[in-house]
Amino acid sequence: MERIGFIGLGIMGKPMATHLLEAAYPLTVLDRSRAPQDELVAAGARPGKSPRHVAGESDVVITMLPDSPDVEQVILAQGGVLEGLRPGSLVIDMSTISPAVARHVAAAAGERGSDALDAPVSGGQVGAQNATLSIMVGGPAAAFERAMPIFERMGKNIVHVGEAGAGQVTKAANQIVVAVTIAAVGEALLLAAKSGVNPAKVREALLGGFAQSKILDVHGNRMLQRNFAPGFKIRLHRKDLAIALDTARQVGMALPATASVAELMNALIARGGADLDHSALVTVLEELAGVQVSQNP
Ligand code: NAD
């Protein structure tokens, strides 16, 4: 069995690494915060001392970190994963980061005789816990085949999209659809509230028709219940829209709906909402509408 190193044991990484341990992969783990690392070591993993040390102990190194600079730090910087890699190793970054950084990581790994995959995920904390994540992968086909048994321990819908960076472009597309749909659901429920029509009934009616979506279901319900505990934090979704907007600039196109929702997220962050669930976007729309979504208007 391949020896796996796992770096970044947060909301997503800890349950994902736990599944690999349960599948009996020899696992070395590292996080800059001690608590999740100690928990996995107590469950049978070996403690990593540094990214370089983790790479030296592993055939496959997986990272699940917040943002592009974190991935650059852990993989490319001094003492990083690349310094510990042996030729023929595989680096899999499952964080959501910029496609440009993913391509840079792939090129740097290639120079050391190793492959890299960008393999961001969708499905949230619940998907990570239940091993039902969607995994969107960029990189060489042979590396994808090699990683498949590992991916299957963490996810269900696993798609090889294309070359290096293609997984991250796919994830940016995913985050556009989610963000713009959250805003649409918020506006729809607020139109109902402002018109004196019960938003809970409107959601119920829409769930049976063409406007039906998981976001109308889950996030619409969160808006009605005013349950804005994360979930997926506004600060992370804003980061993902920045990736989408930067990528659009690089390829020379406009994303007007995405830009507008990103500005609404900026407004929510300015009001101290960075750590709320992304469904809390509706509270900014409520300010503009002068009415709140509630179950009993
Ligand atoms: P998180 O903040 O909970 O976890 C990140 C972990 O990385 C933390 O435990 C942190 O201590 C660790 N870390 C950061 N820098 C490090 C370093 N230099 N060395 C070692 N450890 C380091 O974040 P998360 O929610 O698990 O998200 C991880 C990635 O997955 C992000 O890119 C996010 O956008 C993406 N994602 C998150 C969700 C979600 O619902 N939370 C869903 C899909 C994708």
mmCIF file of C-alpha atoms and ligand atoms in Angstrom:
data_model
loop_
_atom_site.group_PDB
_atom_site.id
_atom_site.type_symbol
_atom_site.label_atom_id
_atom_site.label_comp_id
_atom_site.label_asym_id
_atom_site.label_seq_id
_atom_site.Cartn_x
_atom_site.Cartn_y
_atom_site.Cartn_z
ATOM 1 C CA MET A 1 0.000 0.000 0.000
ATOM 2 C CA GLU A 2 1.227 3.511 -0.751
ATOM 3 C CA ARG A 3 2.525 5.430 2.244
ATOM 4 C CA ILE A 4 0.551 8.667 2.508
ATOM 5 C CA GLY A 5 1.490 11.999 4.067
ATOM 6 C CA PHE A 6 -1.389 14.363 4.922
ATOM 7 C CA ILE A 7 -0.772 18.054 5.688
ATOM 8 C CA GLY A 8 -3.629 20.322 6.846
ATOM 9 C CA LEU A 9 -6.016 18.666 9.291
ATOM 10 C CA GLY A 10 -8.781 21.275 9.529
ATOM 11 C CA ILE A 11 -12.551 21.040 9.054
ATOM 12 C CA MET A 12 -12.017 19.091 5.816
ATOM 13 C CA GLY A 13 -8.574 17.524 6.163
ATOM 14 C CA LYS A 14 -9.111 15.771 9.487
ATOM 15 C CA PRO A 15 -12.079 13.624 8.405
ATOM 16 C CA MET A 16 -10.451 12.970 4.998
ATOM 17 C CA ALA A 17 -7.215 11.772 6.660
ATOM 18 C CA THR A 18 -9.248 9.688 9.093
ATOM 19 C CA HIS A 19 -10.825 7.759 6.199
ATOM 20 C CA LEU A 20 -7.342 6.933 4.845
ATOM 21 C CA LEU A 21 -6.263 5.699 8.265
ATOM 22 C CA GLU A 22 -9.389 3.552 8.509
ATOM 23 C CA ALA A 23 -8.511 2.077 5.094
ATOM 24 C CA ALA A 24 -5.176 0.973 6.660
ATOM 25 C CA TYR A 25 -2.919 3.291 4.626
ATOM 26 C CA PRO A 26 0.334 3.980 6.502
ATOM 27 C CA LEU A 27 -0.215 7.670 7.282
ATOM 28 C CA THR A 28 2.030 10.525 8.450
ATOM 29 C CA VAL A 29 0.142 13.688 9.448
ATOM 30 C CA LEU A 30 1.051 17.331 10.009
ATOM 31 C CA ASP A 31 -0.816 20.452 11.033
ATOM 32 C CA ARG A 32 0.535 23.680 12.480
ATOM 33 C CA SER A 33 -1.989 23.336 15.277
ATOM 34 C CA ARG A 34 -1.279 20.435 17.612
ATOM 35 C CA ALA A 35 -4.788 19.278 18.586
ATOM 36 C CA PRO A 36 -5.918 17.616 15.297
ATOM 37 C CA GLN A 37 -2.467 16.127 14.744
ATOM 38 C CA ASP A 38 -2.455 14.588 18.257
ATOM 39 C CA GLU A 39 -5.933 13.164 17.654
ATOM 40 C CA LEU A 40 -4.880 11.393 14.463
ATOM 41 C CA VAL A 41 -1.660 10.139 16.055
ATOM 42 C CA ALA A 42 -3.749 8.685 18.899
ATOM 43 C CA ALA A 43 -5.798 6.913 16.191
ATOM 44 C CA GLY A 44 -2.672 5.319 14.663
ATOM 45 C CA ALA A 45 -1.021 7.897 12.374
ATOM 46 C CA ARG A 46 2.612 8.926 12.675
ATOM 47 C CA PRO A 47 3.439 12.546 13.553
ATOM 48 C CA GLY A 48 5.145 14.645 10.867
ATOM 49 C CA LYS A 49 7.845 17.073 11.957
ATOM 50 C CA SER A 50 7.875 19.343 8.881
ATOM 51 C CA PRO A 51 6.537 19.239 5.326
ATOM 52 C CA ARG A 52 9.948 17.977 4.159
ATOM 53 C CA HIS A 53 9.911 15.213 6.781
ATOM 54 C CA VAL A 54 6.358 14.179 5.792
ATOM 55 C CA ALA A 55 7.418 13.954 2.137
ATOM 56 C CA GLY A 56 10.440 11.833 3.078
ATOM 57 C CA GLU A 57 8.158 9.338 4.844
ATOM 58 C CA SER A 58 5.602 9.127 2.019
ATOM 59 C CA ASP A 59 4.977 7.939 -1.532
ATOM 60 C CA VAL A 60 1.972 10.244 -1.893
ATOM 61 C CA VAL A 61 1.677 13.629 -0.163
ATOM 62 C CA ILE A 62 -1.768 15.225 0.191
ATOM 63 C CA THR A 63 -2.283 18.854 1.223
ATOM 64 C CA MET A 64 -5.579 20.381 2.420
ATOM 65 C CA LEU A 65 -4.710 23.963 3.319
ATOM 66 C CA PRO A 66 -6.644 27.243 3.341
ATOM 67 C CA ASP A 67 -5.259 29.278 0.416
ATOM 68 C CA SER A 68 -2.644 29.622 -2.344
ATOM 69 C CA PRO A 69 0.080 31.184 -0.113
ATOM 70 C CA ASP A 70 -0.290 28.305 2.370
ATOM 71 C CA VAL A 71 0.192 25.743 -0.407
ATOM 72 C CA GLU A 72 3.221 27.643 -1.751
ATOM 73 C CA GLN A 73 4.672 27.752 1.774
ATOM 74 C CA VAL A 74 4.121 24.053 2.527
ATOM 75 C CA ILE A 75 5.117 22.641 -0.873
ATOM 76 C CA LEU A 76 7.552 25.085 -2.466
ATOM 77 C CA ALA A 77 9.260 27.006 0.365
ATOM 78 C CA GLN A 78 12.458 26.046 2.193
ATOM 79 C CA GLY A 79 11.837 22.914 4.281
ATOM 80 C CA GLY A 80 8.814 22.189 2.117
ATOM 81 C CA VAL A 81 7.406 19.020 0.566
ATOM 82 C CA LEU A 82 9.475 19.290 -2.628
ATOM 83 C CA GLU A 83 12.735 19.106 -0.685
ATOM 84 C CA GLY A 84 11.732 15.756 0.821
ATOM 85 C CA LEU A 85 10.240 14.139 -2.299
ATOM 86 C CA ARG A 86 11.910 11.171 -3.935
ATOM 87 C CA PRO A 87 11.519 10.793 -7.727
ATOM 88 C CA GLY A 88 8.347 8.898 -8.577
ATOM 89 C CA SER A 89 6.381 10.392 -5.695
ATOM 90 C CA LEU A 90 2.979 12.003 -6.143
ATOM 91 C CA VAL A 91 1.792 15.331 -4.704
ATOM 92 C CA ILE A 92 -1.975 15.854 -4.486
ATOM 93 C CA ASP A 93 -3.194 19.292 -3.453
ATOM 94 C CA MET A 94 -6.881 19.136 -2.494
ATOM 95 C CA SER A 95 -7.120 22.746 -1.242
ATOM 96 C CA THR A 96 -9.064 25.335 -3.251
ATOM 97 C CA ILE A 97 -6.379 27.608 -4.709
ATOM 98 C CA SER A 98 -5.538 29.557 -7.840
ATOM 99 C CA PRO A 99 -5.121 27.485 -11.052
ATOM 100 C CA ALA A 100 -1.897 29.405 -11.726
ATOM 101 C CA VAL A 101 -0.362 28.259 -8.418
ATOM 102 C CA ALA A 102 -1.550 24.684 -9.114
ATOM 103 C CA ARG A 103 0.303 24.769 -12.461
ATOM 104 C CA HIS A 104 3.400 26.166 -10.753
ATOM 105 C CA VAL A 105 3.326 23.342 -8.172
ATOM 106 C CA ALA A 106 2.922 20.767 -10.972
ATOM 107 C CA ALA A 107 5.899 22.183 -12.888
ATOM 108 C CA ALA A 108 8.083 22.282 -9.754
ATOM 109 C CA ALA A 109 7.170 18.671 -8.865
ATOM 110 C CA GLY A 110 7.916 17.639 -12.453
ATOM 111 C CA GLU A 111 11.417 19.122 -12.167
ATOM 112 C CA ARG A 112 12.017 16.738 -9.250
ATOM 113 C CA GLY A 113 10.768 13.730 -11.213
ATOM 114 C CA SER A 114 7.391 13.570 -9.461
ATOM 115 C CA ASP A 115 3.819 14.080 -10.593
ATOM 116 C CA ALA A 116 1.286 16.489 -9.088
ATOM 117 C CA LEU A 117 -2.497 16.609 -9.207
ATOM 118 C CA ASP A 118 -4.767 19.514 -8.302
ATOM 119 C CA ALA A 119 -7.823 17.866 -6.784
ATOM 120 C CA PRO A 120 -10.109 20.369 -5.044
ATOM 121 C CA VAL A 121 -13.365 19.126 -3.582
ATOM 122 C CA SER A 122 -16.987 20.073 -3.194
ATOM 123 C CA GLY A 123 -19.430 18.720 -0.641
ATOM 124 C CA GLY A 124 -18.376 20.518 2.527
ATOM 125 C CA GLN A 125 -17.743 19.178 5.997
ATOM 126 C CA VAL A 126 -20.572 16.637 5.706
ATOM 127 C CA GLY A 127 -19.164 15.328 2.415
ATOM 128 C CA ALA A 128 -15.736 15.012 4.030
ATOM 129 C CA GLN A 129 -17.153 13.168 7.037
ATOM 130 C CA ASN A 130 -19.281 10.807 4.934
ATOM 131 C CA ALA A 131 -16.586 10.301 2.242
ATOM 132 C CA THR A 132 -19.015 11.558 -0.408
ATOM 133 C CA LEU A 133 -16.983 14.504 -1.728
ATOM 134 C CA SER A 134 -16.975 15.488 -5.385
ATOM 135 C CA ILE A 135 -13.341 15.562 -6.465
ATOM 136 C CA MET A 136 -12.326 17.514 -9.597
ATOM 137 C CA VAL A 137 -8.877 16.642 -10.808
ATOM 138 C CA GLY A 138 -6.248 18.219 -13.057
ATOM 139 C CA GLY A 139 -2.945 16.583 -14.040
ATOM 140 C CA PRO A 140 -1.533 13.582 -15.932
ATOM 141 C CA ALA A 141 -3.911 10.661 -16.601
ATOM 142 C CA ALA A 142 -1.468 8.090 -15.172
ATOM 143 C CA ALA A 143 -1.209 10.046 -11.907
ATOM 144 C CA PHE A 144 -5.006 10.224 -11.760
ATOM 145 C CA GLU A 145 -5.227 6.420 -12.142
ATOM 146 C CA ARG A 146 -2.634 5.978 -9.412
ATOM 147 C CA ALA A 147 -4.565 8.292 -7.053
ATOM 148 C CA MET A 148 -8.003 6.772 -7.755
ATOM 149 C CA PRO A 149 -7.990 4.206 -4.893
ATOM 150 C CA ILE A 150 -7.066 7.030 -2.505
ATOM 151 C CA PHE A 151 -9.728 9.383 -3.896
ATOM 152 C CA GLU A 152 -12.339 6.619 -3.577
ATOM 153 C CA ARG A 153 -11.772 6.563 0.186
ATOM 154 C CA MET A 154 -12.742 10.246 0.387
ATOM 155 C CA GLY A 155 -15.260 10.903 -2.356
ATOM 156 C CA LYS A 156 -17.896 9.605 -4.737
ATOM 157 C CA ASN A 157 -18.034 11.747 -7.897
ATOM 158 C CA ILE A 158 -14.403 11.757 -9.016
ATOM 159 C CA VAL A 159 -13.730 13.357 -12.412
ATOM 160 C CA HIS A 160 -10.454 13.775 -14.280
ATOM 161 C CA VAL A 161 -11.119 17.106 -15.984
ATOM 162 C CA GLY A 162 -7.861 17.809 -17.816
ATOM 163 C CA GLU A 163 -4.262 18.958 -17.420
ATOM 164 C CA ALA A 164 -2.668 20.705 -14.416
ATOM 165 C CA GLY A 165 -4.891 23.541 -13.152
ATOM 166 C CA ALA A 166 -8.077 22.125 -14.720
ATOM 167 C CA GLY A 167 -9.311 20.871 -11.341
ATOM 168 C CA GLN A 168 -8.968 24.343 -9.849
ATOM 169 C CA VAL A 169 -10.723 25.968 -12.837
ATOM 170 C CA THR A 170 -13.577 23.487 -12.287
ATOM 171 C CA LYS A 171 -13.750 24.355 -8.595
ATOM 172 C CA ALA A 172 -13.872 28.099 -9.435
ATOM 173 C CA ALA A 173 -16.796 27.326 -11.768
ATOM 174 C CA ASN A 174 -18.474 25.402 -8.953
ATOM 175 C CA GLN A 175 -18.068 28.316 -6.556
ATOM 176 C CA ILE A 176 -19.562 30.754 -9.091
ATOM 177 C CA VAL A 177 -22.706 28.622 -9.369
ATOM 178 C CA VAL A 178 -23.017 28.278 -5.585
ATOM 179 C CA ALA A 179 -22.450 31.995 -4.842
ATOM 180 C CA VAL A 180 -24.763 33.361 -7.510
ATOM 181 C CA THR A 181 -27.466 30.840 -6.574
ATOM 182 C CA ILE A 182 -27.280 31.808 -2.888
ATOM 183 C CA ALA A 183 -27.809 35.442 -3.905
ATOM 184 C CA ALA A 184 -30.716 34.432 -6.190
ATOM 185 C CA VAL A 185 -32.382 32.410 -3.420
ATOM 186 C CA GLY A 186 -31.967 35.355 -1.013
ATOM 187 C CA GLU A 187 -33.478 37.818 -3.497
ATOM 188 C CA ALA A 188 -36.380 35.461 -4.266
ATOM 189 C CA LEU A 189 -37.276 34.952 -0.605
ATOM 190 C CA LEU A 190 -36.970 38.707 0.069
ATOM 191 C CA LEU A 191 -39.233 39.576 -2.868
ATOM 192 C CA ALA A 192 -41.804 37.311 -1.245
ATOM 193 C CA ALA A 193 -41.338 38.861 2.207
ATOM 194 C CA LYS A 194 -41.552 42.424 0.871
ATOM 195 C CA SER A 195 -44.730 41.489 -1.024
ATOM 196 C CA GLY A 196 -46.333 40.087 2.109
ATOM 197 C CA VAL A 197 -46.117 36.504 0.838
ATOM 198 C CA ASN A 198 -44.778 33.806 3.188
ATOM 199 C CA PRO A 199 -41.161 33.022 2.067
ATOM 200 C CA ALA A 200 -41.330 29.550 3.629
ATOM 201 C CA LYS A 201 -44.300 28.728 1.392
ATOM 202 C CA VAL A 202 -42.523 30.209 -1.631
ATOM 203 C CA ARG A 203 -39.509 27.956 -0.966
ATOM 204 C CA GLU A 204 -41.817 24.964 -0.603
ATOM 205 C CA ALA A 205 -43.520 25.742 -3.921
ATOM 206 C CA LEU A 206 -40.243 26.363 -5.785
ATOM 207 C CA LEU A 207 -38.688 23.124 -4.519
ATOM 208 C CA GLY A 208 -41.076 21.142 -6.751
ATOM 209 C CA GLY A 209 -40.334 23.053 -9.972
ATOM 210 C CA PHE A 210 -37.590 24.132 -12.350
ATOM 211 C CA ALA A 211 -36.036 26.494 -9.769
ATOM 212 C CA GLN A 212 -35.409 23.553 -7.461
ATOM 213 C CA SER A 213 -31.840 23.240 -6.196
ATOM 214 C CA LYS A 214 -29.853 21.946 -3.253
ATOM 215 C CA ILE A 215 -29.067 25.571 -2.403
ATOM 216 C CA LEU A 216 -32.745 26.563 -2.383
ATOM 217 C CA ASP A 217 -33.309 23.571 -0.124
ATOM 218 C CA VAL A 218 -30.385 23.809 2.329
ATOM 219 C CA HIS A 219 -29.423 27.488 2.254
ATOM 220 C CA GLY A 220 -33.005 28.652 1.780
ATOM 221 C CA ASN A 221 -33.865 26.763 4.940
ATOM 222 C CA ARG A 222 -30.878 28.294 6.756
ATOM 223 C CA MET A 223 -32.131 31.780 5.749
ATOM 224 C CA LEU A 224 -35.616 31.009 7.070
ATOM 225 C CA GLN A 225 -34.227 29.534 10.312
ATOM 226 C CA ARG A 226 -31.614 32.309 10.560
ATOM 227 C CA ASN A 227 -29.011 29.620 11.084
ATOM 228 C CA PHE A 228 -25.756 31.231 9.990
ATOM 229 C CA ALA A 229 -23.311 29.065 11.972
ATOM 230 C CA PRO A 230 -20.730 27.676 9.487
ATOM 231 C CA GLY A 231 -20.813 25.436 7.362
ATOM 232 C CA PHE A 232 -18.796 27.135 4.727
ATOM 233 C CA LYS A 233 -17.452 30.476 5.856
ATOM 234 C CA ILE A 234 -17.983 33.692 3.908
ATOM 235 C CA ARG A 235 -14.221 34.394 4.152
ATOM 236 C CA LEU A 236 -13.436 31.160 2.250
ATOM 237 C CA HIS A 237 -16.127 31.701 -0.367
ATOM 238 C CA ARG A 238 -14.898 35.276 -0.916
ATOM 239 C CA LYS A 239 -11.401 33.806 -1.426
ATOM 240 C CA ASP A 240 -12.830 31.423 -4.030
ATOM 241 C CA LEU A 241 -14.601 34.216 -5.925
ATOM 242 C CA ALA A 242 -11.334 36.174 -5.938
ATOM 243 C CA ILE A 243 -9.750 33.132 -7.604
ATOM 244 C CA ALA A 244 -12.559 33.062 -10.193
ATOM 245 C CA LEU A 245 -12.283 36.814 -10.873
ATOM 246 C CA ASP A 246 -8.457 36.711 -11.108
ATOM 247 C CA THR A 247 -8.625 33.742 -13.464
ATOM 248 C CA ALA A 248 -11.206 35.547 -15.620
ATOM 249 C CA ARG A 249 -8.891 38.557 -15.794
ATOM 250 C CA GLN A 250 -5.993 36.328 -16.825
ATOM 251 C CA VAL A 251 -7.963 34.780 -19.689
ATOM 252 C CA GLY A 252 -9.516 38.139 -20.631
ATOM 253 C CA MET A 253 -13.211 38.037 -19.792
ATOM 254 C CA ALA A 254 -15.789 39.566 -17.448
ATOM 255 C CA LEU A 255 -17.828 37.739 -14.786
ATOM 256 C CA PRO A 256 -20.426 40.399 -13.950
ATOM 257 C CA ALA A 257 -22.740 38.295 -11.760
ATOM 258 C CA THR A 258 -19.788 36.835 -9.836
ATOM 259 C CA ALA A 259 -18.289 40.299 -9.296
ATOM 260 C CA SER A 260 -21.559 41.611 -7.939
ATOM 261 C CA VAL A 261 -21.933 38.746 -5.436
ATOM 262 C CA ALA A 262 -18.277 39.178 -4.419
ATOM 263 C CA GLU A 263 -19.085 42.813 -3.547
ATOM 264 C CA LEU A 264 -22.026 41.682 -1.406
ATOM 265 C CA MET A 265 -19.634 39.323 0.391
ATOM 266 C CA ASN A 266 -17.206 42.227 0.882
ATOM 267 C CA ALA A 267 -20.037 44.194 2.504
ATOM 268 C CA LEU A 268 -20.820 41.308 4.846
ATOM 269 C CA ILE A 269 -17.139 40.944 5.766
ATOM 270 C CA ALA A 270 -16.944 44.723 6.422
ATOM 271 C CA ARG A 271 -19.792 44.269 8.901
ATOM 272 C CA GLY A 272 -17.896 41.545 10.787
ATOM 273 C CA GLY A 273 -19.504 38.563 9.045
ATOM 274 C CA ALA A 274 -16.370 36.823 7.700
ATOM 275 C CA ASP A 275 -16.861 33.723 9.822
ATOM 276 C CA LEU A 276 -20.599 33.319 9.221
ATOM 277 C CA ASP A 277 -21.976 30.670 6.866
ATOM 278 C CA HIS A 278 -22.235 31.863 3.250
ATOM 279 C CA SER A 279 -26.041 31.726 3.489
ATOM 280 C CA ALA A 280 -25.674 34.864 5.695
ATOM 281 C CA LEU A 281 -25.236 36.745 2.407
ATOM 282 C CA VAL A 282 -29.001 37.248 2.669
ATOM 283 C CA THR A 283 -28.487 39.662 5.601
ATOM 284 C CA VAL A 284 -26.830 42.189 3.246
ATOM 285 C CA LEU A 285 -29.740 41.836 0.806
ATOM 286 C CA GLU A 286 -32.132 42.315 3.750
ATOM 287 C CA GLU A 287 -30.487 45.700 4.488
ATOM 288 C CA LEU A 288 -31.032 46.738 0.865
ATOM 289 C CA ALA A 289 -34.638 45.510 0.868
ATOM 290 C CA GLY A 290 -35.577 46.916 4.284
ATOM 291 C CA VAL A 291 -37.190 43.607 5.215
ATOM 292 C CA GLN A 292 -36.057 40.297 6.681
ATOM 293 C CA VAL A 293 -36.703 36.789 5.415
ATOM 294 C CA SER A 294 -38.775 35.074 8.055
ATOM 295 C CA GLN A 295 -41.174 32.155 8.178
ATOM 296 C CA ASN A 296 -44.100 34.333 9.303
ATOM 297 C CA PRO A 297 -44.137 37.726 7.552
HETATM 298 P P1 NAD B 1 -9.428 24.926 7.854
HETATM 299 O O1 NAD B 1 -8.963 26.322 8.111
HETATM 300 O O2 NAD B 1 -10.416 24.301 8.778
HETATM 301 O O3 NAD B 1 -8.157 23.922 7.794
HETATM 302 C C1 NAD B 1 -6.901 24.252 7.287
HETATM 303 C C2 NAD B 1 -5.855 23.577 8.167
HETATM 304 O O4 NAD B 1 -4.562 23.830 7.609
HETATM 305 C C3 NAD B 1 -5.840 24.132 9.585
HETATM 306 O O5 NAD B 1 -5.942 23.052 10.518
HETATM 307 C C4 NAD B 1 -4.487 24.836 9.691
HETATM 308 O O6 NAD B 1 -3.916 24.755 10.991
HETATM 309 C C5 NAD B 1 -3.671 24.062 8.671
HETATM 310 N N1 NAD B 1 -2.528 24.814 8.166
HETATM 311 C C6 NAD B 1 -2.524 26.058 7.610
HETATM 312 N N2 NAD B 1 -1.283 26.404 7.253
HETATM 313 C C7 NAD B 1 -0.480 25.345 7.580
HETATM 314 C C8 NAD B 1 0.909 25.109 7.468
HETATM 315 N N3 NAD B 1 1.739 26.030 6.950
HETATM 316 N N4 NAD B 1 1.389 23.910 7.900
HETATM 317 C C9 NAD B 1 0.570 22.976 8.433
HETATM 318 N N5 NAD B 1 -0.763 23.166 8.580
HETATM 319 C C10 NAD B 1 -1.269 24.336 8.155
HETATM 320 O O7 NAD B 1 -9.963 24.915 6.361
HETATM 321 P P2 NAD B 1 -10.943 23.825 5.683
HETATM 322 O O8 NAD B 1 -12.349 24.266 5.853
HETATM 323 O O9 NAD B 1 -10.517 22.455 6.087
HETATM 324 O O10 NAD B 1 -10.588 24.092 4.141
HETATM 325 C C11 NAD B 1 -9.399 23.611 3.528
HETATM 326 C C12 NAD B 1 -9.503 23.891 2.037
HETATM 327 O O11 NAD B 1 -10.630 23.201 1.505
HETATM 328 C C13 NAD B 1 -9.690 25.373 1.682
HETATM 329 O O12 NAD B 1 -8.978 25.681 0.511
HETATM 330 C C14 NAD B 1 -11.203 25.475 1.450
HETATM 331 O O13 NAD B 1 -11.528 26.539 0.564
HETATM 332 C C15 NAD B 1 -11.502 24.117 0.848
HETATM 333 N N6 NAD B 1 -12.881 23.652 1.030
HETATM 334 C C16 NAD B 1 -13.526 23.817 2.217
HETATM 335 C C17 NAD B 1 -14.843 23.364 2.346
HETATM 336 C C18 NAD B 1 -15.610 23.545 3.639
HETATM 337 O O14 NAD B 1 -16.844 23.344 3.637
HETATM 338 N N7 NAD B 1 -14.959 23.881 4.766
HETATM 339 C C19 NAD B 1 -15.487 22.749 1.272
HETATM 340 C C20 NAD B 1 -14.789 22.554 0.087
HETATM 341 C C21 NAD B 1 -13.478 23.018 -0.028
#
